[in-house]
Each structure stands twice: as C-alpha cells, then as structure tokens.
Amino acid sequence: MSSMTTPIVDFVRQYARSGTSRLHMPGHKGQPFLGCEAWDITEIKGADELYEAEGIIARSEANATALFGTARTYYSTEGSSQCIRAMLALALRRAPKTGKRPVLLAARNAHKALLYAAALLDFDIQWLWPAPEASGALCSCPVTPEALRRALQTLAGQGTRPFGVYVTSPDYLGSVQDIAGLAAVCKARGVPLLVDNAHGAYLHFLPGGSRHPIALGAAMCCDSGHKTLPVLTGGAYLHLGPDAPMQDEATVRNTLNLFGSTSPSYLILQSLDQCNAVLAGDYRARLAGCCAALEALRKALNETAAAHGAVLPLALPGNPPDREPLKLTLDAAALGCSGQALAEVLRQHGIECEYADPRYLVLMFTPENPPQDYDRLREAITACCTARPLGSAPAEEDTAGNFAALARQLAENGPRCTIREAILAPQEVVPAEEALGRVCAMPTVSCPPAIPIVVSGEMVSREAVTLMKRYGVANVAVIK
C-alpha cells in the first residue's frame, strides 16, 4: 500500500502546470483569489465524472475500497447527508411489497438528515428509544441486540417488516453501538443494518483490528471523512458491505446523483484521493500513538480534577468497543459547572470545542493535532480546577425522566401526520412555550448535534418543551 496512487490529484496538478487556457467553468479561471483556484476544476476531458466514473475517480474509489475493506466505496462531496439519503433510497428499493407505507426502524438520536431523507422518500419511522436507565442525553440512544430483537418481533406481530434498521454510531458523545450484535439480529431477520458512521471513518484503522461498521457486519454505512480524517469539509464515503441490498454500480451512482449537485467539488475529490495515500502510509502507527496519548491525557485530567475535590470522573473513558478513542468527552458536572460554561473558559485559553451541552463538552482529536494542543488543554483544566467554582452549575433536572416520559407520550399518541406532510406543510415559527400542543413542522435543532427533540409530524408535549429549554431550543417551527 505504500505505493498508493493518487490519480485525481496527479491529473489536476498536471493540468494546473500545463498553462491551458481555461475557457470553461469555474469563473475564477484558476486565478488565485483565495490561493486554491489553480486546483479547482470542473468535469473537463480526462477529469472523469463523479456519477459516471470510469477514469481517475473510479481508480481512486477503487483505492479507497481496498483501504477500507468494503465491497464498494463511493465518494461524496456533500458530506454524509448525501450518503444517508442515498443509503436509505437504496434500501427502500428492496422494501417489502406489502401494500403498506414503508417503515424504517431507527434509534432516536438520529441526525436531522434522516428526517429530510424521510420527507424526500416518503417513508415512516418507528423509533427505538433507550431503556429508561440509559436515557438522559440527547446525543445517546444505546440499543442492545435484545432490544432490537424485541422491536422487530413486535413489528412482525403487527404485520410490518421494516426495510432497514438505522443506528448512529459513534454518537456525538463518543458512545459506540454493538454493531456486530445488531448486525447478527438484522441478518437473522433479513433486514439490512444501516449505520450513520459519520464520526467513525478512522475506526477501520484502529490498533487491534477494525471496528468499522462494514467489518462488523453492517450492510451499508456512511463516513464523514472530513470529521476525523485529513479531508476537506464535505468529503464523505458511502460504503457497501457484501450484504448491501443494492450492489449494481449504475444504480448506486444514479442514487447518489439524485441527491447531489451536478458540479461536485474537485478540491474535495482531491482531498479524498490524497487521503488514500495518507491512510496507506504511516497512518495506523500515528493513529495508535494518538489513541495512547489521549488515554494518558484522560488519566491526567481525571487525576487533576480528583486532586481538586472532584467526585465524578472528568473525562469519560475512550476504550473500545463501547467507546471511540478519538473523542475526549468531559463531564463538566465534575467541575460543578455546565458544559457551555466550561466551553467558555476553554475559549479563554485558546481552545475551541466541537460540542457543549448543559452537562458534557466534546473535544475531537486526530493524529494531526500537535503536542501543544494536549499541553494547552492540561493547563486550561488545571486553571479551571484552581478557579472553581466556575459558575453556571448544571441545574438538577430529571432529564432521563423527561426523555422517558417523552417516549411514553409519543408511543401512546403517535405522530399526527407523516414527516413529509409536516415538513412540506404551511408553517410558522413560534417560541417553544407557545408550541405546546402544536404539531412540529421542520425539525428544530441546535447544530451541533442537529438531533431533534421532537420529530416532524409529532405533537409538542410539555416534556418536549422542558427538554427544548434545557438544550437551548428557543423557537419551534409548527404547522399552521
């Protein structure tokens, strides 16, 4: 693999050096307004076409397929959102022909991209909720194989077979589902397991063996290369396993094309292409070193917090298989403050986090972080511990109880209309308190994590309003 080719990068660099008169799009003509324009081209002769790839893009995707060990890997220049829609559309093509509306069985902590896909493709979603003792965080929804088995049995008893099971793993807080166990249940039932693996593109390259969803038995998954690999924002992968419901290349490319721009970014394509060379080089060794450094950092931060009186661990574990190692998730309650308050303090020390909520703060590391980032965080946490209390302590709220009550309420009442009907309906935006009893239209989320508390078509309940207030959702789009 050390001789990994980069056909897209090589073509574009050669074209940039050729001095050819660019009497084609884009309009900057290669002139350096930002500095990258010389490498920004369109689908000229020799550059291949993303959705009809048979040249340099096809060769680059073949390299990625070999690196990730999949049945087929396809590029996206529009993030995992494009891949999610395509993945669901492909699974929907093989939906059981029952005369009923198609149903997807999905873990509730799904990104809003799933709802947009449901609106575009017009299917219903049956939600998997966490067990009451496992609730309490918007980002997490652990699903055990046994819980999935029971849910599938319940649907079967109602005469329904879902066209897919959909889970998000890893989630925003770094928790990882038992993909192998879930995949075994799905295979036994003849239902494809679809995984939003946006945060886990690196999992195939972990020391000790692959923890990637495809290696663990998923039928299809998406990866956001740009989240954890050295890829430009928007670069993503659609991975197919050997049990994917659709293997025909033309069908897959046409489905991606259905949800993508006809002008894919060649800067992003070059980034994905160049990443192949990175992954084929010393990436595994550097990733192993990064994981070890982060484990040492977790230990150091917990020791510092404990030395200053913290009763709770500050840094959550990062050990596979139920955690992913590149997320450093801090429980700000250990310092007597909220995740948002801790984020503000870290900003004063030159650190910007990925995500903060009323309790947790998420920091995302990769092998590309220099040592100074580790040192800066150690110094910032030491300063935080010394300066306690930091203020903005998390309110004592029964968040788990609120999520459990929300799940019960929605199970009893069900949606008032389909997701598609709600998203396309005439709507208005009102304060969250005034949305009580109204039907949610567009999913109302904070981004990150872009996970809706109330799904389009559902009624906004008192429990939902309480959770919206906790997570800073001030306004809600409702059906007029």
XYZ file of C-alpha atoms in Angstrom:
480
model
C 0.000 0.000 0.000
C 2.995 2.326 0.332
C 2.856 2.887 -3.429
C -0.768 4.090 -3.286
C -1.646 6.131 -6.360
C -3.454 9.481 -6.313
C -4.920 9.715 -9.833
C -7.214 12.706 -9.187
C -4.501 14.787 -7.540
C -1.998 13.906 -10.264
C -4.370 14.877 -13.082
C -5.300 18.210 -11.559
C -1.695 19.140 -10.740
C -0.624 18.314 -14.295
C -3.479 20.381 -15.699
C -2.588 23.320 -13.456
C 1.030 23.203 -14.701
C 0.048 22.889 -18.364
C -0.882 26.534 -18.833
C -4.017 25.550 -20.761
C -6.422 28.415 -21.450
C -9.381 27.729 -19.168
C -12.293 28.570 -21.407
C -14.603 26.519 -19.195
C -16.105 26.760 -15.719
C -15.432 27.828 -12.972
C -15.343 31.581 -13.417
C -12.159 32.288 -11.462
C -10.157 30.707 -14.351
C -7.523 29.424 -11.948
C -6.523 32.886 -10.741
C -5.506 32.970 -7.055
C -8.269 34.862 -5.274
C -8.033 32.512 -2.264
C -4.985 30.572 -3.353
C -6.524 27.209 -4.221
C -8.144 28.169 -7.520
C -5.485 26.619 -9.765
C -6.566 23.207 -8.458
C -10.305 23.911 -8.659
C -11.602 22.494 -11.930
C -14.794 21.080 -13.372
C -15.521 17.851 -15.267
C -13.288 18.585 -18.259
C -11.932 15.903 -20.588
C -9.810 13.451 -18.622
C -11.172 14.555 -15.235
C -13.829 11.805 -15.165
C -17.388 12.308 -13.843
C -18.299 11.520 -10.247
C -21.640 9.885 -11.012
C -20.469 8.086 -14.164
C -16.935 7.358 -13.005
C -14.777 5.161 -15.208
C -11.434 7.004 -15.123
C -9.417 8.727 -12.408
C -12.328 8.935 -9.929
C -13.149 5.254 -10.412
C -9.492 4.356 -9.807
C -9.354 6.492 -6.685
C -12.563 4.966 -5.321
C -11.099 1.515 -6.004
C -8.118 2.502 -3.848
C -10.493 3.586 -1.061
C -12.441 0.330 -1.397
C -9.256 -1.667 -0.859
C -8.163 0.513 2.073
C -11.488 0.247 3.920
C -12.022 -3.427 3.052
C -15.554 -2.904 1.743
C -17.480 -4.437 -1.125
C -17.580 -0.968 -2.724
C -16.802 2.546 -1.569
C -18.147 5.657 -3.302
C -17.182 9.296 -2.821
C -19.445 12.148 -1.809
C -18.503 15.821 -1.962
C -21.604 16.816 0.004
C -20.958 15.133 3.306
C -22.645 12.211 4.974
C -26.018 13.876 4.425
C -25.870 12.914 0.741
C -24.743 9.408 1.645
C -27.536 8.973 4.210
C -30.189 9.866 1.648
C -28.655 7.566 -0.952
C -28.251 4.711 1.544
C -31.890 4.915 2.553
C -33.068 5.208 -1.049
C -31.097 2.085 -1.963
C -32.552 0.147 0.966
C -36.032 1.419 0.119
C -35.755 -0.105 -3.369
C -35.803 -3.502 -1.678
C -38.605 -2.647 0.752
C -41.088 -5.490 1.289
C -44.070 -5.163 -1.074
C -46.901 -5.246 1.463
C -49.187 -2.512 0.200
C -48.445 -0.541 3.372
C -46.282 2.521 3.801
C -42.588 1.602 4.129
C -41.196 1.709 7.657
C -37.649 2.260 8.911
C -36.717 1.157 12.442
C -34.288 3.781 13.775
C -32.568 4.773 17.001
C -33.997 8.077 18.214
C -30.681 10.000 18.381
C -30.595 10.395 14.602
C -29.271 13.478 12.832
C -31.894 15.651 11.129
C -30.568 14.388 7.768
C -32.594 11.235 8.413
C -35.799 13.290 8.667
C -35.042 15.128 5.445
C -34.499 11.756 3.775
C -37.850 10.542 5.131
C -39.535 13.656 3.730
C -37.932 13.242 0.316
C -38.518 9.489 0.070
C -41.823 9.482 1.999
C -41.373 6.651 4.486
C -42.359 6.321 8.140
C -40.015 5.816 11.069
C -40.601 3.555 14.048
C -38.319 4.786 16.814
C -36.027 2.773 19.058
C -35.696 4.521 22.416
C -33.060 3.784 25.060
C -34.040 1.885 28.171
C -35.163 4.346 30.898
C -31.998 3.763 32.925
C -29.871 4.532 29.816
C -31.617 7.796 28.875
C -30.607 11.265 29.861
C -28.604 12.661 26.969
C -29.944 13.956 23.670
C -26.977 12.545 21.748
C -27.132 8.966 23.017
C -29.516 6.098 22.360
C -27.916 2.749 23.234
C -29.720 -0.150 21.556
C -28.962 -3.690 22.679
C -29.335 -6.664 20.344
C -32.087 -7.988 22.595
C -33.997 -4.677 22.446
C -33.691 -4.724 18.647
C -34.883 -8.320 18.523
C -37.948 -7.435 20.605
C -38.723 -4.394 18.437
C -38.526 -6.468 15.246
C -40.741 -9.141 16.800
C -43.292 -6.505 17.808
C -43.379 -5.105 14.285
C -43.682 -8.601 12.836
C -46.661 -9.209 15.102
C -48.241 -6.111 13.556
C -47.605 -7.441 10.071
C -44.748 -4.990 9.430
C -41.232 -5.739 8.244
C -39.027 -2.622 8.126
C -36.918 -2.000 5.056
C -33.942 -1.284 7.299
C -32.617 -0.761 10.815
C -30.791 2.547 11.253
C -28.408 3.470 14.071
C -25.969 6.291 14.715
C -22.601 5.008 15.869
C -20.410 6.593 17.141
C -22.690 9.214 18.634
C -21.725 12.781 19.486
C -20.570 11.861 22.998
C -18.356 9.044 21.724
C -20.538 6.025 22.561
C -20.454 3.127 20.100
C -23.266 0.659 19.469
C -22.781 -3.116 19.476
C -22.725 -3.174 15.686
C -21.737 -6.856 15.444
C -24.595 -7.885 17.736
C -27.127 -5.673 15.968
C -25.938 -6.903 12.566
C -26.454 -10.525 13.637
C -30.048 -9.783 14.667
C -30.697 -7.969 11.385
C -29.212 -10.775 9.313
C -31.361 -13.349 11.076
C -34.436 -11.271 10.232
C -33.385 -10.453 6.669
C -33.295 -6.707 7.355
C -30.268 -4.581 6.338
C -28.415 -2.720 9.093
C -27.676 0.868 8.037
C -25.197 2.874 10.097
C -24.580 6.595 10.316
C -20.849 6.255 10.973
C -20.166 9.920 10.189
C -17.886 10.280 13.212
C -16.049 6.979 12.738
C -14.216 6.963 9.401
C -10.977 6.130 11.221
C -12.376 3.049 13.022
C -11.122 0.640 10.342
C -7.516 1.605 11.099
C -7.510 1.200 14.890
C -4.773 -0.817 16.587
C -6.102 -4.241 17.445
C -8.268 -4.548 14.358
C -11.078 -2.852 12.511
C -14.083 -1.533 14.448
C -15.657 -0.155 11.278
C -19.377 -0.964 10.783
C -18.787 -2.779 7.486
C -16.182 -5.037 9.102
C -18.667 -5.757 11.907
C -21.491 -6.773 9.577
C -23.411 -3.627 8.607
C -24.983 -3.728 5.152
C -24.207 -0.059 4.388
C -22.801 2.935 6.199
C -21.706 6.492 5.627
C -18.447 8.043 6.857
C -17.694 11.731 7.025
C -14.049 11.697 6.012
C -13.764 15.350 6.953
C -14.735 14.746 10.598
C -11.808 12.552 11.620
C -9.513 12.115 8.598
C -7.363 14.720 6.793
C -10.147 15.519 4.287
C -11.710 18.845 3.327
C -15.152 19.655 4.715
C -17.808 17.867 2.669
C -15.680 14.844 1.797
C -17.511 11.632 2.696
C -17.855 7.958 1.791
C -20.778 5.650 1.100
C -19.619 2.136 1.974
C -21.367 -1.039 0.838
C -20.847 -4.365 2.552
C -21.239 -7.767 0.915
C -24.867 -7.908 2.141
C -25.868 -4.467 0.861
C -29.367 -4.575 -0.660
C -28.119 -2.964 -3.885
C -24.753 -3.778 -5.466
C -25.307 -2.574 -9.039
C -22.838 0.269 -9.619
C -25.025 2.241 -12.016
C -27.917 2.149 -9.550
C -25.725 3.326 -6.677
C -24.189 6.180 -8.679
C -27.574 7.278 -10.030
C -28.949 7.295 -6.489
C -26.069 9.431 -5.221
C -26.606 11.711 -8.207
C -30.266 12.092 -7.240
C -29.219 13.837 -4.022
C -26.056 15.589 -5.190
C -25.011 18.607 -7.175
C -24.100 18.147 -10.827
C -20.998 20.238 -10.030
C -19.044 18.200 -7.471
C -16.058 19.937 -5.899
C -12.751 18.756 -7.340
C -10.978 20.259 -4.354
C -12.884 17.838 -2.133
C -12.319 14.961 -4.561
C -8.574 15.642 -4.494
C -8.715 15.690 -0.716
C -10.367 12.261 -0.628
C -7.855 10.999 -3.180
C -4.860 12.336 -1.241
C -6.277 10.817 1.958
C -5.840 7.370 0.398
C -2.096 7.976 0.271
C -2.146 9.127 3.905
C -4.065 6.042 5.038
C -1.733 3.761 3.086
C 1.325 5.341 4.699
C 2.126 5.508 8.407
C -1.419 6.477 9.431
C -2.073 3.346 11.501
C 1.036 3.956 13.588
C 0.224 7.639 14.054
C -3.374 6.755 14.988
C -2.146 4.267 17.581
C 0.117 6.952 19.017
C -2.760 9.436 19.128
C -5.028 6.946 20.932
C -2.306 6.256 23.505
C -1.668 9.965 24.031
C -5.378 10.608 24.552
C -5.657 7.780 27.055
C -2.780 9.324 29.012
C -4.483 12.715 28.768
C -7.759 11.313 30.134
C -5.906 9.840 33.093
C -4.055 13.117 33.749
C -7.239 15.202 33.584
C -9.089 12.865 35.932
C -6.196 12.929 38.399
C -6.104 16.725 38.286
C -9.850 17.003 38.846
C -9.787 14.451 41.690
C -6.912 16.272 43.365
C -9.104 19.381 43.454
C -12.066 17.599 45.018
C -14.000 16.315 42.018
C -16.124 13.314 42.957
C -17.094 12.395 39.391
C -14.559 11.460 36.692
C -13.993 14.480 34.451
C -13.005 12.614 31.278
C -15.230 9.772 30.120
C -13.499 6.531 29.051
C -12.352 6.168 25.459
C -11.873 2.435 25.277
C -13.417 0.289 22.528
C -15.720 -1.482 21.935
C -18.388 0.707 23.573
C -16.449 3.979 23.284
C -14.460 5.576 20.473
C -10.952 6.732 21.380
C -10.603 9.986 19.412
C -13.350 11.855 21.277
C -12.368 13.399 24.578
C -15.722 13.880 26.310
C -15.651 15.865 29.538
C -18.373 15.698 32.184
C -18.468 19.320 33.306
C -20.564 18.343 36.336
C -17.300 17.047 37.814
C -16.188 20.693 37.986
C -19.555 21.946 39.216
C -20.459 23.750 36.010
C -22.286 23.250 32.728
C -20.668 22.094 29.527
C -21.365 25.509 27.985
C -19.650 27.303 30.891
C -16.606 25.048 30.590
C -16.506 25.722 26.839
C -16.322 29.473 27.507
C -13.431 29.004 29.908
C -11.553 26.862 27.403
C -12.044 29.536 24.737
C -10.238 31.957 27.028
C -7.305 29.523 26.878
C -7.343 29.353 23.077
C -9.302 26.103 22.791
C -12.464 25.680 20.708
C -14.547 22.584 21.401
C -16.685 20.580 18.992
C -19.832 20.484 21.130
C -21.109 21.578 24.528
C -24.460 20.994 26.192
C -25.782 21.510 29.734
C -23.555 18.713 31.043
C -20.998 17.489 28.513
C -18.249 19.011 26.411
C -16.743 17.182 23.418
C -13.215 17.692 22.089
C -12.225 15.875 18.895
C -8.588 14.903 18.389
C -6.855 13.277 15.415
C -3.221 12.386 14.667
C -2.941 15.838 13.078
C -3.212 17.667 16.430
C 0.227 18.962 17.505
C 1.550 18.292 21.046
C 0.800 21.884 22.053
C -2.931 21.114 21.902
C -2.552 18.448 24.598
C -0.398 20.745 26.743
C -2.802 23.652 26.369
C -5.758 21.531 27.468
C -3.882 20.216 30.535
C -3.009 23.782 31.525
C -6.578 25.004 30.937
C -8.135 22.244 33.049
C -5.628 22.835 35.838
C -6.570 26.508 35.776
C -10.260 25.599 35.790
C -9.837 23.335 38.802
C -7.898 26.008 40.676
C -10.521 28.662 39.900
C -13.550 26.610 40.923
C -16.419 27.216 41.168
C -16.764 28.297 37.560
C -20.434 29.262 37.785
C -23.365 28.139 35.647
C -23.686 24.868 37.516
C -25.935 22.379 35.751
C -29.475 22.523 37.025
C -30.690 19.480 38.920
C -33.214 18.235 36.389
C -34.622 14.786 35.778
C -33.502 14.717 32.148
C -33.693 10.929 31.970
C -37.235 11.084 33.348
C -38.169 13.707 30.778
C -36.848 11.580 27.901
C -38.649 8.503 29.263
C -41.903 10.477 29.615
C -41.481 11.848 26.082
C -41.025 8.319 24.749
C -44.171 7.119 26.562
C -46.216 10.075 25.347
C -45.167 9.574 21.725
C -45.736 5.815 21.929
C -49.269 6.411 23.201
C -50.248 9.198 20.816
C -48.081 8.549 17.760
C -47.442 11.148 15.046
C -50.261 13.397 13.851
C -49.114 13.230 10.220
C -46.234 11.879 8.146
C -42.816 13.504 8.229
C -43.189 14.522 4.597
C -46.587 16.133 5.216
C -45.240 18.057 8.205
C -42.088 19.344 6.518
C -43.948 20.451 3.378
C -46.935 21.943 5.223
C -47.516 25.705 5.680
C -45.741 26.569 8.909
C -44.771 29.293 11.320
C -42.047 29.725 13.903
C -43.196 30.324 17.492
C -41.477 30.424 20.899
C -41.049 26.931 22.327
C -43.531 27.574 25.153
C -46.191 28.583 22.636
C -45.593 25.412 20.612
C -47.179 23.254 23.321
C -49.900 21.122 21.757
C -48.936 22.135 18.209
C -47.534 19.783 15.537
C -43.822 20.099 14.746
C -43.064 21.041 11.127
C -39.373 21.421 10.262
C -37.099 19.668 12.771
C -35.969 22.260 15.306
C -32.425 21.595 16.464
C -29.249 23.190 17.663
C -26.282 22.357 15.442
C -24.268 20.589 16.589
C -25.606 17.987 17.332
C -28.569 18.552 14.941
C -30.636 15.893 16.730
C -34.333 16.786 17.014
C -36.141 16.538 20.345
C -39.478 16.485 18.529
C -39.722 14.958 15.071
C -41.699 16.490 12.218
C -45.318 15.361 12.483
C -45.246 14.813 16.245
C -47.113 16.927 18.776
C -45.024 19.160 21.026
C -45.641 17.979 24.594
C -44.805 19.502 27.971
C -41.877 17.085 28.303
C -40.591 18.190 24.911
C -40.800 21.874 25.866
C -38.847 21.148 29.056
C -36.101 19.411 27.083
C -36.017 22.200 24.471
C -35.436 24.726 27.230
C -32.618 22.594 28.647
C -30.903 22.283 25.267
C -31.313 25.913 24.266
C -34.005 25.496 21.598
C -35.870 28.802 21.863
C -38.165 28.641 18.822
C -40.047 25.851 17.079
C -41.444 25.537 13.549
C -45.018 24.274 13.765
C -47.772 23.559 11.254
C -50.151 26.471 10.800
